[in-house]
Structures are given as C-alpha cells and as structure tokens.
Amino acid sequence: MFRPAALTLLAAMAASPAMAQVGTGSCNPHRANEVRCAVRIDIPGGNRVYNVVINATRMGAEARMTTDTYISTCGSAGQMVGRSNIANSGSSRVATFTNERNQAGMVAQALAGFCVETFLTTCSSNGQAANCQQVLNLGATKIEVR
C-alpha cells in the first residue's frame, strides 16, 4: 500500500539537484610524490553550493594527506576554495564553493569549461612522510562534484 509512495519519494530524492552528481574525474600522478585529481564540468552561474568530494581507495598502510582544492575557468589560474586533511580511504568532502560569475566569466566558461582540481600533498603514514602516489590506488580514487 505504501510501497508506490515510498518508491516515488526515493526517486524524487535521487533526482534532487542538491544530491545530484555534477561530474566525476580521475586522480593521476603529479609533481614528485603528489597526486592531482581533476574534473571539467559545465555548471551555470548562480548561488548554488557545490561540494567537492574525494573518494579515496587505499593502497598499503593507512595514511593522511593534505588537500588543496582550486576552481577556475579551464586553462586559467585557479582560486583556492578549500584545504583539508583526509585519510587515504573513504569519501571526504574537501571543499565547498558557489559559482558566482560575471558576464565575461560566463562566456569564458562556456567556451573553455569549468575546472575543479584537488592536489593531494604532504602524505604521512605511521608518523613518517609517505609518497602520495604509493598510498592511493590511483585507478580507483576519484574526484566528484555534487
């Protein structure tokens, strides 16, 4: 009796813009022992809040790392929107931003796209410095904008 109503509610919640995934991208080796996670997305201007999440998959021992997240029109210098410290396993929100663009920014983003990048640096495992590229399964670790 209540099953159709419950299924409709669940479908509506899954389609809700606040919960919808906007884009996902890969994480790859970067300078020295760092990792760069990046995604190109198409989002409108306005006051919507976006969350940047790293879905990390551990390789080897448990580790911690610093994350620096930047947003930009693709190909231009980014603006830092978050710094955090996360584990090398599980899902962690690393930044939140609102895309507020002026008219020039709207044109540039329409042509070049909107980029979100998170750099994973300063990794440590068991109190010792660790290579960030070696404490993550890079094939399974992803960045997601919601």
PDB file of C-alpha atoms in Angstrom:
ATOM      1  CA  MET A   1       0.000   0.000   0.000  1.00  0.00           C
ATOM      2  CA  PHE A   2       2.735   2.466   0.939  1.00  0.00           C
ATOM      3  CA  ARG A   3       5.319   0.954  -1.406  1.00  0.00           C
ATOM      4  CA  PRO A   4       4.478   3.089  -4.524  1.00  0.00           C
ATOM      5  CA  ALA A   5       4.570   6.301  -2.470  1.00  0.00           C
ATOM      6  CA  ALA A   6       7.888   5.347  -0.903  1.00  0.00           C
ATOM      7  CA  LEU A   7       9.404   4.496  -4.283  1.00  0.00           C
ATOM      8  CA  THR A   8       8.213   7.816  -5.718  1.00  0.00           C
ATOM      9  CA  LEU A   9       9.758   9.683  -2.790  1.00  0.00           C
ATOM     10  CA  LEU A  10      13.072   7.841  -3.208  1.00  0.00           C
ATOM     11  CA  ALA A  11      13.127   8.588  -6.946  1.00  0.00           C
ATOM     12  CA  ALA A  12      12.446  12.275  -6.299  1.00  0.00           C
ATOM     13  CA  MET A  13      15.218  12.435  -3.705  1.00  0.00           C
ATOM     14  CA  ALA A  14      17.701  10.769  -6.077  1.00  0.00           C
ATOM     15  CA  ALA A  15      16.854  13.274  -8.813  1.00  0.00           C
ATOM     16  CA  SER A  16      17.130  16.258  -6.471  1.00  0.00           C
ATOM     17  CA  PRO A  17      19.693  18.822  -7.697  1.00  0.00           C
ATOM     18  CA  ALA A  18      21.150  19.137  -4.207  1.00  0.00           C
ATOM     19  CA  MET A  19      22.109  15.472  -4.275  1.00  0.00           C
ATOM     20  CA  ALA A  20      22.909  15.057  -7.955  1.00  0.00           C
ATOM     21  CA  GLN A  21      26.424  14.358  -9.097  1.00  0.00           C
ATOM     22  CA  VAL A  22      27.572  17.118 -11.445  1.00  0.00           C
ATOM     23  CA  GLY A  23      30.801  15.462 -12.570  1.00  0.00           C
ATOM     24  CA  THR A  24      33.493  12.972 -11.715  1.00  0.00           C
ATOM     25  CA  GLY A  25      37.143  12.772 -12.674  1.00  0.00           C
ATOM     26  CA  SER A  26      40.286  10.760 -12.186  1.00  0.00           C
ATOM     27  CA  CYS A  27      43.327  11.168  -9.948  1.00  0.00           C
ATOM     28  CA  ASN A  28      46.786  10.934 -11.505  1.00  0.00           C
ATOM     29  CA  PRO A  29      50.447  11.305 -10.528  1.00  0.00           C
ATOM     30  CA  HIS A  30      51.603  14.907 -10.334  1.00  0.00           C
ATOM     31  CA  ARG A  31      54.909  16.525  -9.342  1.00  0.00           C
ATOM     32  CA  ALA A  32      57.326  14.354  -7.366  1.00  0.00           C
ATOM     33  CA  ASN A  33      55.090  12.385  -4.965  1.00  0.00           C
ATOM     34  CA  GLU A  34      51.882  14.429  -5.294  1.00  0.00           C
ATOM     35  CA  VAL A  35      48.542  13.450  -6.841  1.00  0.00           C
ATOM     36  CA  ARG A  36      46.241  15.695  -8.903  1.00  0.00           C
ATOM     37  CA  CYS A  37      42.511  14.947  -9.094  1.00  0.00           C
ATOM     38  CA  ALA A  38      40.645  16.951 -11.721  1.00  0.00           C
ATOM     39  CA  VAL A  39      37.248  17.239 -13.338  1.00  0.00           C
ATOM     40  CA  ARG A  40      35.878  19.501 -16.078  1.00  0.00           C
ATOM     41  CA  ILE A  41      32.204  20.332 -15.603  1.00  0.00           C
ATOM     42  CA  ASP A  42      29.526  22.529 -17.115  1.00  0.00           C
ATOM     43  CA  ILE A  43      27.618  24.397 -14.427  1.00  0.00           C
ATOM     44  CA  PRO A  44      25.510  27.531 -14.532  1.00  0.00           C
ATOM     45  CA  GLY A  45      26.244  30.669 -12.557  1.00  0.00           C
ATOM     46  CA  GLY A  46      24.111  31.479  -9.575  1.00  0.00           C
ATOM     47  CA  ASN A  47      24.077  30.826  -5.900  1.00  0.00           C
ATOM     48  CA  ARG A  48      24.036  27.038  -5.877  1.00  0.00           C
ATOM     49  CA  VAL A  49      26.511  25.463  -3.483  1.00  0.00           C
ATOM     50  CA  TYR A  50      28.708  22.665  -4.839  1.00  0.00           C
ATOM     51  CA  ASN A  51      30.613  20.107  -2.764  1.00  0.00           C
ATOM     52  CA  VAL A  52      33.927  18.607  -3.860  1.00  0.00           C
ATOM     53  CA  VAL A  53      34.443  15.055  -2.617  1.00  0.00           C
ATOM     54  CA  ILE A  54      37.465  12.786  -2.893  1.00  0.00           C
ATOM     55  CA  ASN A  55      36.560   9.083  -2.984  1.00  0.00           C
ATOM     56  CA  ALA A  56      39.903   7.610  -1.910  1.00  0.00           C
ATOM     57  CA  THR A  57      40.895   3.978  -2.172  1.00  0.00           C
ATOM     58  CA  ARG A  58      43.826   2.953  -0.017  1.00  0.00           C
ATOM     59  CA  MET A  59      46.872   1.072  -1.221  1.00  0.00           C
ATOM     60  CA  GLY A  60      49.016  -0.334   1.559  1.00  0.00           C
ATOM     61  CA  ALA A  61      49.013   1.183   5.030  1.00  0.00           C
ATOM     62  CA  GLU A  62      46.668   3.831   6.371  1.00  0.00           C
ATOM     63  CA  ALA A  63      47.839   7.363   5.597  1.00  0.00           C
ATOM     64  CA  ARG A  64      46.765  11.002   5.953  1.00  0.00           C
ATOM     65  CA  MET A  65      47.214  13.765   3.393  1.00  0.00           C
ATOM     66  CA  THR A  66      46.622  17.466   2.831  1.00  0.00           C
ATOM     67  CA  THR A  67      44.241  18.503   0.065  1.00  0.00           C
ATOM     68  CA  ASP A  68      44.243  21.864  -1.710  1.00  0.00           C
ATOM     69  CA  THR A  69      41.233  22.472  -3.968  1.00  0.00           C
ATOM     70  CA  TYR A  70      41.065  25.091  -6.736  1.00  0.00           C
ATOM     71  CA  ILE A  71      38.302  26.184  -9.116  1.00  0.00           C
ATOM     72  CA  SER A  72      38.845  28.018 -12.403  1.00  0.00           C
ATOM     73  CA  THR A  73      37.850  28.589 -15.964  1.00  0.00           C
ATOM     74  CA  CYS A  74      39.789  25.724 -17.571  1.00  0.00           C
ATOM     75  CA  GLY A  75      43.222  26.845 -18.714  1.00  0.00           C
ATOM     76  CA  SER A  76      43.435  29.837 -16.378  1.00  0.00           C
ATOM     77  CA  ALA A  77      44.823  30.308 -12.874  1.00  0.00           C
ATOM     78  CA  GLY A  78      42.613  28.870 -10.159  1.00  0.00           C
ATOM     79  CA  GLN A  79      41.176  30.243  -6.956  1.00  0.00           C
ATOM     80  CA  MET A  80      41.745  28.156  -3.830  1.00  0.00           C
ATOM     81  CA  VAL A  81      38.435  27.180  -2.234  1.00  0.00           C
ATOM     82  CA  GLY A  82      39.498  24.649   0.345  1.00  0.00           C
ATOM     83  CA  ARG A  83      42.258  22.961   2.302  1.00  0.00           C
ATOM     84  CA  SER A  84      41.703  19.915   4.445  1.00  0.00           C
ATOM     85  CA  ASN A  85      43.347  16.807   5.830  1.00  0.00           C
ATOM     86  CA  ILE A  86      41.878  13.433   4.830  1.00  0.00           C
ATOM     87  CA  ALA A  87      42.543   9.707   5.111  1.00  0.00           C
ATOM     88  CA  ASN A  88      43.571   7.586   2.145  1.00  0.00           C
ATOM     89  CA  SER A  89      40.303   5.636   2.229  1.00  0.00           C
ATOM     90  CA  GLY A  90      36.639   6.548   2.112  1.00  0.00           C
ATOM     91  CA  SER A  91      34.737   9.609   0.899  1.00  0.00           C
ATOM     92  CA  SER A  92      35.754  13.026   2.200  1.00  0.00           C
ATOM     93  CA  ARG A  93      34.325  16.439   1.391  1.00  0.00           C
ATOM     94  CA  VAL A  94      37.382  18.592   0.731  1.00  0.00           C
ATOM     95  CA  ALA A  95      35.795  21.888  -0.376  1.00  0.00           C
ATOM     96  CA  THR A  96      32.561  23.762  -0.951  1.00  0.00           C
ATOM     97  CA  PHE A  97      32.074  26.600  -3.430  1.00  0.00           C
ATOM     98  CA  THR A  98      29.405  28.739  -5.063  1.00  0.00           C
ATOM     99  CA  ASN A  99      29.817  29.515  -8.760  1.00  0.00           C
ATOM    100  CA  GLU A 100      29.257  33.265  -8.986  1.00  0.00           C
ATOM    101  CA  ARG A 101      30.253  34.519 -12.442  1.00  0.00           C
ATOM    102  CA  ASN A 102      30.147  37.853 -14.165  1.00  0.00           C
ATOM    103  CA  GLN A 103      29.188  38.118 -17.860  1.00  0.00           C
ATOM    104  CA  ALA A 104      32.801  37.790 -19.060  1.00  0.00           C
ATOM    105  CA  GLY A 105      33.261  34.730 -16.879  1.00  0.00           C
ATOM    106  CA  MET A 106      30.126  33.126 -18.286  1.00  0.00           C
ATOM    107  CA  VAL A 107      31.419  33.473 -21.853  1.00  0.00           C
ATOM    108  CA  ALA A 108      34.893  32.149 -20.974  1.00  0.00           C
ATOM    109  CA  GLN A 109      33.471  29.192 -19.049  1.00  0.00           C
ATOM    110  CA  ALA A 110      31.045  28.403 -21.860  1.00  0.00           C
ATOM    111  CA  LEU A 111      33.983  28.178 -24.268  1.00  0.00           C
ATOM    112  CA  ALA A 112      36.704  26.629 -22.108  1.00  0.00           C
ATOM    113  CA  GLY A 113      34.711  24.857 -19.390  1.00  0.00           C
ATOM    114  CA  PHE A 114      34.831  24.986 -15.606  1.00  0.00           C
ATOM    115  CA  CYS A 115      37.617  23.050 -13.865  1.00  0.00           C
ATOM    116  CA  VAL A 116      37.905  21.732 -10.322  1.00  0.00           C
ATOM    117  CA  GLU A 117      41.309  20.432  -9.196  1.00  0.00           C
ATOM    118  CA  THR A 118      42.362  18.932  -5.892  1.00  0.00           C
ATOM    119  CA  PHE A 119      46.035  18.359  -5.161  1.00  0.00           C
ATOM    120  CA  LEU A 120      46.884  15.653  -2.617  1.00  0.00           C
ATOM    121  CA  THR A 121      50.160  16.514  -0.885  1.00  0.00           C
ATOM    122  CA  THR A 122      52.131  16.046   2.329  1.00  0.00           C
ATOM    123  CA  CYS A 123      51.191  12.414   2.898  1.00  0.00           C
ATOM    124  CA  SER A 124      52.190  10.589   6.057  1.00  0.00           C
ATOM    125  CA  SER A 125      51.842   7.006   7.220  1.00  0.00           C
ATOM    126  CA  ASN A 126      52.723   5.769  10.711  1.00  0.00           C
ATOM    127  CA  GLY A 127      54.127   9.202  11.534  1.00  0.00           C
ATOM    128  CA  GLN A 128      56.544   9.141   8.590  1.00  0.00           C
ATOM    129  CA  ALA A 129      56.473  11.059   5.295  1.00  0.00           C
ATOM    130  CA  ALA A 130      54.977   8.953   2.512  1.00  0.00           C
ATOM    131  CA  ASN A 131      54.720   9.167  -1.266  1.00  0.00           C
ATOM    132  CA  CYS A 132      51.101  10.151  -2.019  1.00  0.00           C
ATOM    133  CA  GLN A 133      51.210   8.185  -5.269  1.00  0.00           C
ATOM    134  CA  GLN A 134      52.026   4.999  -3.349  1.00  0.00           C
ATOM    135  CA  VAL A 135      49.397   5.192  -0.581  1.00  0.00           C
ATOM    136  CA  LEU A 136      46.454   5.513  -3.004  1.00  0.00           C
ATOM    137  CA  ASN A 137      45.035   3.164  -5.601  1.00  0.00           C
ATOM    138  CA  LEU A 138      45.007   5.834  -8.325  1.00  0.00           C
ATOM    139  CA  GLY A 139      42.845   3.770 -10.686  1.00  0.00           C
ATOM    140  CA  ALA A 140      40.055   3.643  -8.112  1.00  0.00           C
ATOM    141  CA  THR A 141      40.461   7.061  -6.428  1.00  0.00           C
ATOM    142  CA  LYS A 142      38.143   9.730  -7.895  1.00  0.00           C
ATOM    143  CA  ILE A 143      37.098  13.367  -7.500  1.00  0.00           C
ATOM    144  CA  GLU A 144      33.395  14.181  -7.563  1.00  0.00           C
ATOM    145  CA  VAL A 145      31.486  17.451  -7.675  1.00  0.00           C
ATOM    146  CA  ARG A 146      27.960  17.298  -6.263  1.00  0.00           C
TER     147      ARG A 146
END
